Amino acid sequence: MAECSHDCSSCGESCSSRKTSPQDFIEKLSDGSSVKKVIGVVSGKGGVGKSMITSVLAVLFNRRGYKTAVLDADITGPSIPKAFGLKEKAKGSDFGLIPVRSKTGIDIMSVNLLLPNENDPVIWRGPVIGGVVKQFWGETIWKDIDYMFVDMPPGTGDVPLTVFQSIPVDGIVIVTSPQELVSMIVGKAVKMAQMMKIPILGVVENMSYYECPDCGKRHSIYGESHIEDVASELGIDVIGRLPIDTQLVKCADTGTIELFNSSYLDDTADKIEQKTKI
Ligand code: ADP
């Protein structure tokens, strides 16, 4: 048998020190950091509004009086700093990276807060990206955080897997949009969470409908929703629906997401709160 390299993730040998539980890979927080609950926001594919839902949920939990943080693990498509209008860069100290605090007090860490130019693309391979996310969790000073929302990398590949293995996620919210492939896309995310033994808090359907501001009629722009059927087939709850909302997009685009004033996701926040009591 080959000598043990202590890198169980790449070792095909069955050695006595081999660990098989996903939890064994979890990184420790830095000294003095504490995070009570970690909520991962995931999607089976990109562009469905995962970052939008992450930002809105963080704002809602912060408004409810929880000390809230966002870890932007979507390293190749980081959009959290823009939504919160963050201009300053994250700084380092002898004790670790210091997250940037938003106007209303949400602690945020994202690769865009470290890059000299936020428009530069991140052209890194999977293991490097996974390493950065581990550092965001384990080498950032997360002070007395009640709820941390993690904007997960999209899909079910190598990078989201590493993130799931490195961060002790208490539950995930699956984001999807109404489309033909929804059953398959959500199904993949569900299976991944089940394999990682992470509780699924529920699914949120984004861009669910458009409500005409003049007559109030709801239009199904992306087709009729099948989310209730899909969710019941997969044994998960539908915990929210967000319509296509140009005001919300304006807030995200102008860095003022903390000012949005719709109640679309209030029920979603209630359900997450109930399912993850701290
Ligand atoms: P993801 O994180 O899944 O890649 P984003 O949150 O970045 O997706 O959203 C993708 C695009 O869709 C963004 O331009 C965002 O502003 C827009 N968007 C997201 N949610 C909504 C919504 N409810 N109504 C209108 N546009 C939305």
mmCIF file of C-alpha atoms and ligand atoms in Angstrom:
data_model
loop_
_atom_site.group_PDB
_atom_site.id
_atom_site.type_symbol
_atom_site.label_atom_id
_atom_site.label_comp_id
_atom_site.label_asym_id
_atom_site.label_seq_id
_atom_site.Cartn_x
_atom_site.Cartn_y
_atom_site.Cartn_z
ATOM 1 C CA MET A 1 0.000 0.000 0.000
ATOM 2 C CA ALA A 2 1.272 3.519 -0.839
ATOM 3 C CA GLU A 3 2.429 5.730 2.006
ATOM 4 C CA CYS A 4 -0.423 7.806 3.441
ATOM 5 C CA SER A 5 -0.355 11.362 2.039
ATOM 6 C CA HIS A 6 -3.205 12.407 4.366
ATOM 7 C CA ASP A 7 -5.015 13.761 1.340
ATOM 8 C CA CYS A 8 -8.103 11.572 1.505
ATOM 9 C CA SER A 9 -9.850 13.506 -1.248
ATOM 10 C CA SER A 10 -7.493 12.218 -3.924
ATOM 11 C CA CYS A 11 -6.476 8.888 -2.373
ATOM 12 C CA GLY A 12 -7.948 5.731 -3.851
ATOM 13 C CA GLU A 13 -6.347 3.460 -1.252
ATOM 14 C CA SER A 14 -8.164 1.997 1.677
ATOM 15 C CA CYS A 15 -5.878 2.987 4.501
ATOM 16 C CA SER A 16 -6.564 2.955 8.218
ATOM 17 C CA SER A 17 -6.539 6.754 8.476
ATOM 18 C CA ARG A 18 -8.942 7.190 5.598
ATOM 19 C CA LYS A 19 -11.986 9.244 6.540
ATOM 20 C CA THR A 20 -15.170 8.936 4.578
ATOM 21 C CA SER A 21 -17.588 11.350 6.227
ATOM 22 C CA PRO A 22 -18.102 14.613 4.304
ATOM 23 C CA GLN A 23 -17.865 16.455 7.628
ATOM 24 C CA ASP A 24 -14.243 15.368 8.051
ATOM 25 C CA PHE A 25 -13.081 17.909 5.473
ATOM 26 C CA ILE A 26 -14.674 20.890 7.187
ATOM 27 C CA GLU A 27 -12.351 23.816 7.803
ATOM 28 C CA LYS A 28 -12.101 25.411 11.238
ATOM 29 C CA LEU A 29 -13.069 29.034 11.752
ATOM 30 C CA SER A 30 -10.295 31.458 12.689
ATOM 31 C CA ASP A 31 -9.664 32.125 16.387
ATOM 32 C CA GLY A 32 -12.253 34.492 17.808
ATOM 33 C CA SER A 33 -14.752 33.879 14.989
ATOM 34 C CA SER A 34 -18.197 32.465 15.552
ATOM 35 C CA VAL A 35 -21.025 31.671 13.138
ATOM 36 C CA LYS A 36 -24.221 30.167 14.546
ATOM 37 C CA LYS A 37 -26.046 29.143 11.335
ATOM 38 C CA VAL A 38 -24.828 28.765 7.777
ATOM 39 C CA ILE A 39 -27.425 28.824 4.996
ATOM 40 C CA GLY A 40 -26.209 27.811 1.535
ATOM 41 C CA VAL A 41 -28.075 29.256 -1.434
ATOM 42 C CA VAL A 42 -27.678 26.908 -4.389
ATOM 43 C CA SER A 43 -28.948 26.427 -7.911
ATOM 44 C CA GLY A 44 -28.648 23.595 -10.385
ATOM 45 C CA LYS A 45 -27.560 26.125 -13.000
ATOM 46 C CA GLY A 46 -26.400 29.748 -13.281
ATOM 47 C CA GLY A 47 -28.422 32.876 -13.994
ATOM 48 C CA VAL A 48 -31.581 31.953 -12.075
ATOM 49 C CA GLY A 49 -31.162 34.626 -9.401
ATOM 50 C CA LYS A 50 -29.209 32.795 -6.712
ATOM 51 C CA SER A 51 -27.199 35.924 -5.856
ATOM 52 C CA MET A 52 -30.361 38.021 -5.839
ATOM 53 C CA ILE A 53 -32.062 35.660 -3.365
ATOM 54 C CA THR A 54 -28.895 35.488 -1.220
ATOM 55 C CA SER A 55 -28.749 39.291 -1.019
ATOM 56 C CA VAL A 56 -32.450 39.738 -0.245
ATOM 57 C CA LEU A 57 -32.415 37.034 2.455
ATOM 58 C CA ALA A 58 -29.335 38.583 4.073
ATOM 59 C CA VAL A 59 -31.048 41.985 4.123
ATOM 60 C CA LEU A 60 -34.229 40.491 5.648
ATOM 61 C CA PHE A 61 -32.351 38.604 8.390
ATOM 62 C CA ASN A 62 -30.302 41.696 9.183
ATOM 63 C CA ARG A 63 -33.533 43.708 9.476
ATOM 64 C CA ARG A 64 -34.836 41.077 11.892
ATOM 65 C CA GLY A 65 -31.989 41.879 14.228
ATOM 66 C CA TYR A 66 -29.656 38.964 13.465
ATOM 67 C CA LYS A 67 -25.962 39.705 13.004
ATOM 68 C CA THR A 68 -25.743 38.655 9.370
ATOM 69 C CA ALA A 69 -22.914 37.826 6.965
ATOM 70 C CA VAL A 70 -22.607 36.888 3.314
ATOM 71 C CA LEU A 71 -19.816 34.648 2.047
ATOM 72 C CA ASP A 72 -19.736 34.989 -1.731
ATOM 73 C CA ALA A 73 -18.537 31.548 -2.835
ATOM 74 C CA ASP A 74 -19.521 32.214 -6.451
ATOM 75 C CA ILE A 75 -15.891 32.994 -7.219
ATOM 76 C CA THR A 76 -16.179 33.209 -11.003
ATOM 77 C CA GLY A 77 -19.416 35.239 -10.963
ATOM 78 C CA PRO A 78 -19.282 37.373 -7.825
ATOM 79 C CA SER A 79 -22.188 39.802 -7.767
ATOM 80 C CA ILE A 80 -22.768 40.402 -4.050
ATOM 81 C CA PRO A 81 -20.456 43.457 -3.593
ATOM 82 C CA LYS A 82 -22.147 45.249 -6.499
ATOM 83 C CA ALA A 83 -25.640 44.643 -5.109
ATOM 84 C CA PHE A 84 -24.541 46.147 -1.776
ATOM 85 C CA GLY A 85 -22.644 49.010 -3.445
ATOM 86 C CA LEU A 86 -19.350 48.108 -1.767
ATOM 87 C CA LYS A 87 -16.434 50.153 -3.072
ATOM 88 C CA GLU A 88 -13.719 49.555 -0.487
ATOM 89 C CA LYS A 89 -11.432 46.527 -0.507
ATOM 90 C CA ALA A 90 -11.225 43.903 2.240
ATOM 91 C CA LYS A 91 -8.114 44.320 4.370
ATOM 92 C CA GLY A 92 -5.908 41.784 6.082
ATOM 93 C CA SER A 93 -4.683 41.747 9.678
ATOM 94 C CA ASP A 94 -2.436 39.485 11.747
ATOM 95 C CA PHE A 95 -5.565 37.542 12.695
ATOM 96 C CA GLY A 96 -7.069 37.108 9.236
ATOM 97 C CA LEU A 97 -9.053 38.839 6.514
ATOM 98 C CA ILE A 98 -11.474 41.511 7.653
ATOM 99 C CA PRO A 99 -14.836 41.400 5.843
ATOM 100 C CA VAL A 100 -16.266 44.607 4.429
ATOM 101 C CA ARG A 101 -19.287 45.855 6.377
ATOM 102 C CA SER A 102 -22.293 47.027 4.360
ATOM 103 C CA LYS A 103 -24.173 50.245 5.112
ATOM 104 C CA THR A 104 -26.657 48.419 7.345
ATOM 105 C CA GLY A 105 -24.031 46.251 9.066
ATOM 106 C CA ILE A 106 -23.829 43.010 7.055
ATOM 107 C CA ASP A 107 -20.312 41.507 6.963
ATOM 108 C CA ILE A 108 -19.372 40.488 3.416
ATOM 109 C CA MET A 109 -16.450 38.589 1.898
ATOM 110 C CA SER A 110 -16.101 38.150 -1.847
ATOM 111 C CA VAL A 111 -13.290 37.749 -4.331
ATOM 112 C CA ASN A 112 -14.327 41.100 -5.824
ATOM 113 C CA LEU A 113 -13.358 42.749 -2.536
ATOM 114 C CA LEU A 114 -9.811 41.493 -3.021
ATOM 115 C CA LEU A 115 -9.208 41.900 -6.764
ATOM 116 C CA PRO A 116 -7.510 45.181 -7.746
ATOM 117 C CA ASN A 117 -10.029 45.550 -10.574
ATOM 118 C CA GLU A 118 -13.490 44.038 -10.058
ATOM 119 C CA ASN A 119 -13.975 43.672 -13.820
ATOM 120 C CA ASP A 120 -11.019 41.299 -14.119
ATOM 121 C CA PRO A 121 -12.209 37.738 -14.776
ATOM 122 C CA VAL A 122 -11.183 35.023 -12.347
ATOM 123 C CA ILE A 123 -9.530 32.386 -14.524
ATOM 124 C CA TRP A 124 -8.603 29.844 -11.902
ATOM 125 C CA ARG A 125 -8.938 26.079 -11.883
ATOM 126 C CA GLY A 126 -11.318 24.267 -9.539
ATOM 127 C CA PRO A 127 -8.852 23.411 -6.746
ATOM 128 C CA VAL A 128 -7.662 27.037 -6.540
ATOM 129 C CA ILE A 129 -11.244 28.290 -6.355
ATOM 130 C CA GLY A 130 -12.023 25.703 -3.669
ATOM 131 C CA GLY A 131 -8.948 26.891 -1.731
ATOM 132 C CA VAL A 132 -10.116 30.509 -1.852
ATOM 133 C CA VAL A 133 -13.545 29.575 -0.501
ATOM 134 C CA LYS A 134 -11.894 27.608 2.322
ATOM 135 C CA GLN A 135 -9.879 30.733 3.173
ATOM 136 C CA PHE A 136 -13.005 32.882 3.090
ATOM 137 C CA TRP A 137 -14.497 30.574 5.711
ATOM 138 C CA GLY A 138 -11.435 29.711 7.817
ATOM 139 C CA GLU A 139 -9.169 32.749 7.497
ATOM 140 C CA THR A 140 -11.697 35.574 7.712
ATOM 141 C CA ILE A 141 -12.647 37.160 11.005
ATOM 142 C CA TRP A 142 -16.362 36.422 11.344
ATOM 143 C CA LYS A 143 -17.332 38.208 14.563
ATOM 144 C CA ASP A 144 -20.430 36.929 16.404
ATOM 145 C CA ILE A 145 -22.402 36.052 13.281
ATOM 146 C CA ASP A 146 -25.935 34.675 13.821
ATOM 147 C CA TYR A 147 -26.740 33.871 10.192
ATOM 148 C CA MET A 148 -24.272 33.521 7.333
ATOM 149 C CA PHE A 149 -25.674 33.201 3.807
ATOM 150 C CA VAL A 150 -23.348 31.507 1.329
ATOM 151 C CA ASP A 151 -23.866 32.330 -2.347
ATOM 152 C CA MET A 152 -22.759 28.947 -3.649
ATOM 153 C CA PRO A 153 -21.118 28.347 -7.005
ATOM 154 C CA PRO A 154 -23.796 27.226 -9.492
ATOM 155 C CA GLY A 155 -24.265 23.635 -10.555
ATOM 156 C CA THR A 156 -23.259 20.371 -8.945
ATOM 157 C CA GLY A 157 -19.649 20.039 -10.061
ATOM 158 C CA ASP A 158 -16.243 20.008 -8.459
ATOM 159 C CA VAL A 159 -16.344 23.512 -6.968
ATOM 160 C CA PRO A 160 -19.736 23.344 -5.205
ATOM 161 C CA LEU A 161 -18.727 19.922 -3.908
ATOM 162 C CA THR A 162 -15.538 21.331 -2.354
ATOM 163 C CA VAL A 163 -17.502 24.174 -0.823
ATOM 164 C CA PHE A 164 -20.053 21.783 0.678
ATOM 165 C CA GLN A 165 -17.208 19.741 2.117
ATOM 166 C CA SER A 166 -15.337 22.729 3.554
ATOM 167 C CA ILE A 167 -18.101 24.732 5.206
ATOM 168 C CA PRO A 168 -20.519 23.329 7.815
ATOM 169 C CA VAL A 169 -23.731 24.232 6.002
ATOM 170 C CA ASP A 170 -26.800 23.895 8.266
ATOM 171 C CA GLY A 171 -29.301 23.948 5.429
ATOM 172 C CA ILE A 172 -29.691 24.894 1.817
ATOM 173 C CA VAL A 173 -32.180 26.952 -0.131
ATOM 174 C CA ILE A 174 -32.507 25.837 -3.750
ATOM 175 C CA VAL A 175 -33.231 28.614 -6.252
ATOM 176 C CA THR A 176 -34.815 27.880 -9.580
ATOM 177 C CA SER A 177 -36.846 29.582 -12.292
ATOM 178 C CA PRO A 178 -39.907 28.296 -14.160
ATOM 179 C CA GLN A 179 -38.725 26.293 -17.152
ATOM 180 C CA GLU A 180 -39.090 22.921 -18.788
ATOM 181 C CA LEU A 181 -35.922 21.472 -17.274
ATOM 182 C CA VAL A 182 -36.808 22.458 -13.713
ATOM 183 C CA SER A 183 -37.437 18.939 -12.514
ATOM 184 C CA MET A 184 -34.025 17.711 -13.637
ATOM 185 C CA ILE A 185 -32.142 20.796 -12.451
ATOM 186 C CA VAL A 186 -33.709 20.886 -8.998
ATOM 187 C CA GLY A 187 -33.423 17.092 -8.758
ATOM 188 C CA LYS A 188 -29.655 17.284 -9.202
ATOM 189 C CA ALA A 189 -29.294 19.895 -6.472
ATOM 190 C CA VAL A 190 -31.488 17.813 -4.152
ATOM 191 C CA LYS A 191 -29.451 14.660 -4.764
ATOM 192 C CA MET A 192 -26.208 16.469 -4.135
ATOM 193 C CA ALA A 193 -27.466 17.855 -0.817
ATOM 194 C CA GLN A 194 -28.725 14.398 0.178
ATOM 195 C CA MET A 195 -25.362 12.817 -0.645
ATOM 196 C CA MET A 196 -23.641 15.471 1.468
ATOM 197 C CA LYS A 197 -26.238 14.920 4.231
ATOM 198 C CA ILE A 198 -27.208 18.597 4.263
ATOM 199 C CA PRO A 199 -30.821 19.470 5.166
ATOM 200 C CA ILE A 200 -32.851 21.071 2.364
ATOM 201 C CA LEU A 201 -34.826 24.016 3.755
ATOM 202 C CA GLY A 202 -36.847 24.337 0.561
ATOM 203 C CA VAL A 203 -36.978 25.695 -2.948
ATOM 204 C CA VAL A 204 -37.576 29.302 -4.017
ATOM 205 C CA GLU A 205 -38.940 29.955 -7.478
ATOM 206 C CA ASN A 206 -37.459 33.161 -8.843
ATOM 207 C CA MET A 207 -38.859 35.113 -11.807
ATOM 208 C CA SER A 208 -41.995 33.167 -11.035
ATOM 209 C CA TYR A 209 -44.399 35.612 -12.687
ATOM 210 C CA TYR A 210 -44.736 39.250 -13.705
ATOM 211 C CA GLU A 211 -47.475 41.373 -12.220
ATOM 212 C CA CYS A 212 -48.743 44.118 -14.519
ATOM 213 C CA PRO A 213 -48.436 47.410 -12.591
ATOM 214 C CA ASP A 214 -51.523 48.794 -14.395
ATOM 215 C CA CYS A 215 -54.094 45.979 -14.129
ATOM 216 C CA GLY A 216 -52.479 43.701 -11.520
ATOM 217 C CA LYS A 217 -52.802 40.632 -13.785
ATOM 218 C CA ARG A 218 -50.107 38.019 -13.336
ATOM 219 C CA HIS A 219 -48.293 36.802 -16.442
ATOM 220 C CA SER A 220 -46.182 33.641 -16.577
ATOM 221 C CA ILE A 221 -43.346 35.009 -18.705
ATOM 222 C CA TYR A 222 -41.219 31.860 -18.541
ATOM 223 C CA GLY A 223 -44.154 29.484 -18.833
ATOM 224 C CA GLU A 224 -46.498 27.989 -16.260
ATOM 225 C CA SER A 225 -44.871 27.013 -13.001
ATOM 226 C CA HIS A 226 -44.591 23.316 -12.142
ATOM 227 C CA ILE A 227 -42.676 23.929 -8.962
ATOM 228 C CA GLU A 228 -45.320 22.560 -6.571
ATOM 229 C CA ASP A 229 -45.449 19.218 -8.446
ATOM 230 C CA VAL A 230 -41.670 19.002 -8.748
ATOM 231 C CA ALA A 231 -41.188 19.821 -5.072
ATOM 232 C CA SER A 232 -43.733 17.257 -3.914
ATOM 233 C CA GLU A 233 -42.159 14.589 -6.162
ATOM 234 C CA LEU A 234 -38.775 15.346 -4.605
ATOM 235 C CA GLY A 235 -40.189 15.583 -1.077
ATOM 236 C CA ILE A 236 -39.144 19.190 -0.489
ATOM 237 C CA ASP A 237 -41.083 22.389 0.385
ATOM 238 C CA VAL A 238 -41.706 25.403 -1.807
ATOM 239 C CA ILE A 239 -40.711 28.201 0.582
ATOM 240 C CA GLY A 240 -41.072 31.205 -1.685
ATOM 241 C CA ARG A 241 -41.809 32.824 -4.998
ATOM 242 C CA LEU A 242 -40.226 36.001 -6.297
ATOM 243 C CA PRO A 243 -41.744 37.723 -9.331
ATOM 244 C CA ILE A 244 -39.828 39.484 -12.070
ATOM 245 C CA ASP A 245 -39.423 42.892 -10.491
ATOM 246 C CA THR A 246 -37.694 45.785 -12.205
ATOM 247 C CA GLN A 247 -37.423 47.749 -8.933
ATOM 248 C CA LEU A 248 -35.492 44.905 -7.349
ATOM 249 C CA VAL A 249 -33.122 44.742 -10.318
ATOM 250 C CA LYS A 250 -32.642 48.503 -10.097
ATOM 251 C CA CYS A 251 -31.681 48.135 -6.416
ATOM 252 C CA ALA A 252 -29.206 45.347 -7.235
ATOM 253 C CA ASP A 253 -27.741 47.272 -10.165
ATOM 254 C CA THR A 254 -27.293 50.522 -8.243
ATOM 255 C CA GLY A 255 -25.840 48.949 -5.100
ATOM 256 C CA THR A 256 -28.903 49.733 -2.993
ATOM 257 C CA ILE A 257 -30.304 46.249 -2.366
ATOM 258 C CA GLU A 258 -30.554 47.170 1.328
ATOM 259 C CA LEU A 259 -33.270 49.704 0.414
ATOM 260 C CA PHE A 260 -35.671 47.288 -1.332
ATOM 261 C CA ASN A 261 -39.072 47.379 0.301
ATOM 262 C CA SER A 262 -41.142 44.490 -1.022
ATOM 263 C CA SER A 263 -42.447 41.702 1.168
ATOM 264 C CA TYR A 264 -42.073 38.863 -1.394
ATOM 265 C CA LEU A 265 -39.600 36.829 0.652
ATOM 266 C CA ASP A 266 -40.911 37.567 4.160
ATOM 267 C CA ASP A 267 -42.561 34.125 4.355
ATOM 268 C CA THR A 268 -39.368 32.517 3.080
ATOM 269 C CA ALA A 269 -37.391 34.210 5.852
ATOM 270 C CA ASP A 270 -40.015 33.070 8.416
ATOM 271 C CA LYS A 271 -39.661 29.462 7.250
ATOM 272 C CA ILE A 272 -35.863 29.531 7.301
ATOM 273 C CA GLU A 273 -35.983 31.040 10.790
ATOM 274 C CA GLN A 274 -38.379 28.316 11.986
ATOM 275 C CA LYS A 275 -36.345 25.493 10.450
ATOM 276 C CA THR A 276 -32.969 26.716 11.762
ATOM 277 C CA LYS A 277 -33.768 28.089 15.207
ATOM 278 C CA ILE A 278 -30.732 29.552 16.964
HETATM 279 P P1 ADP B 1 -27.257 33.778 -10.375
HETATM 280 O O1 ADP B 1 -26.626 34.165 -9.088
HETATM 281 O O2 ADP B 1 -28.162 32.590 -10.265
HETATM 282 O O3 ADP B 1 -26.280 33.643 -11.506
HETATM 283 P P2 ADP B 1 -28.281 36.497 -10.405
HETATM 284 O O4 ADP B 1 -28.820 36.693 -9.041
HETATM 285 O O5 ADP B 1 -26.942 37.121 -10.709
HETATM 286 O O6 ADP B 1 -28.254 34.949 -10.814
HETATM 287 O O7 ADP B 1 -29.391 36.995 -11.434
HETATM 288 C C1 ADP B 1 -29.187 36.922 -12.828
HETATM 289 C C2 ADP B 1 -29.797 38.152 -13.485
HETATM 290 O O8 ADP B 1 -31.216 38.129 -13.327
HETATM 291 C C3 ADP B 1 -29.307 39.460 -12.864
HETATM 292 O O9 ADP B 1 -29.164 40.419 -13.881
HETATM 293 C C4 ADP B 1 -30.429 39.840 -11.910
HETATM 294 O O10 ADP B 1 -30.533 41.237 -11.705
HETATM 295 C C5 ADP B 1 -31.650 39.306 -12.645
HETATM 296 N N1 ADP B 1 -32.712 38.914 -11.710
HETATM 297 C C6 ADP B 1 -32.617 38.088 -10.667
HETATM 298 N N2 ADP B 1 -33.786 37.962 -10.017
HETATM 299 C C7 ADP B 1 -34.669 38.758 -10.670
HETATM 300 C C8 ADP B 1 -36.063 39.066 -10.491
HETATM 301 N N3 ADP B 1 -36.774 38.536 -9.506
HETATM 302 N N4 ADP B 1 -36.634 39.930 -11.372
HETATM 303 C C9 ADP B 1 -35.927 40.446 -12.400
HETATM 304 N N5 ADP B 1 -34.619 40.192 -12.626
HETATM 305 C C10 ADP B 1 -33.995 39.361 -11.771
#
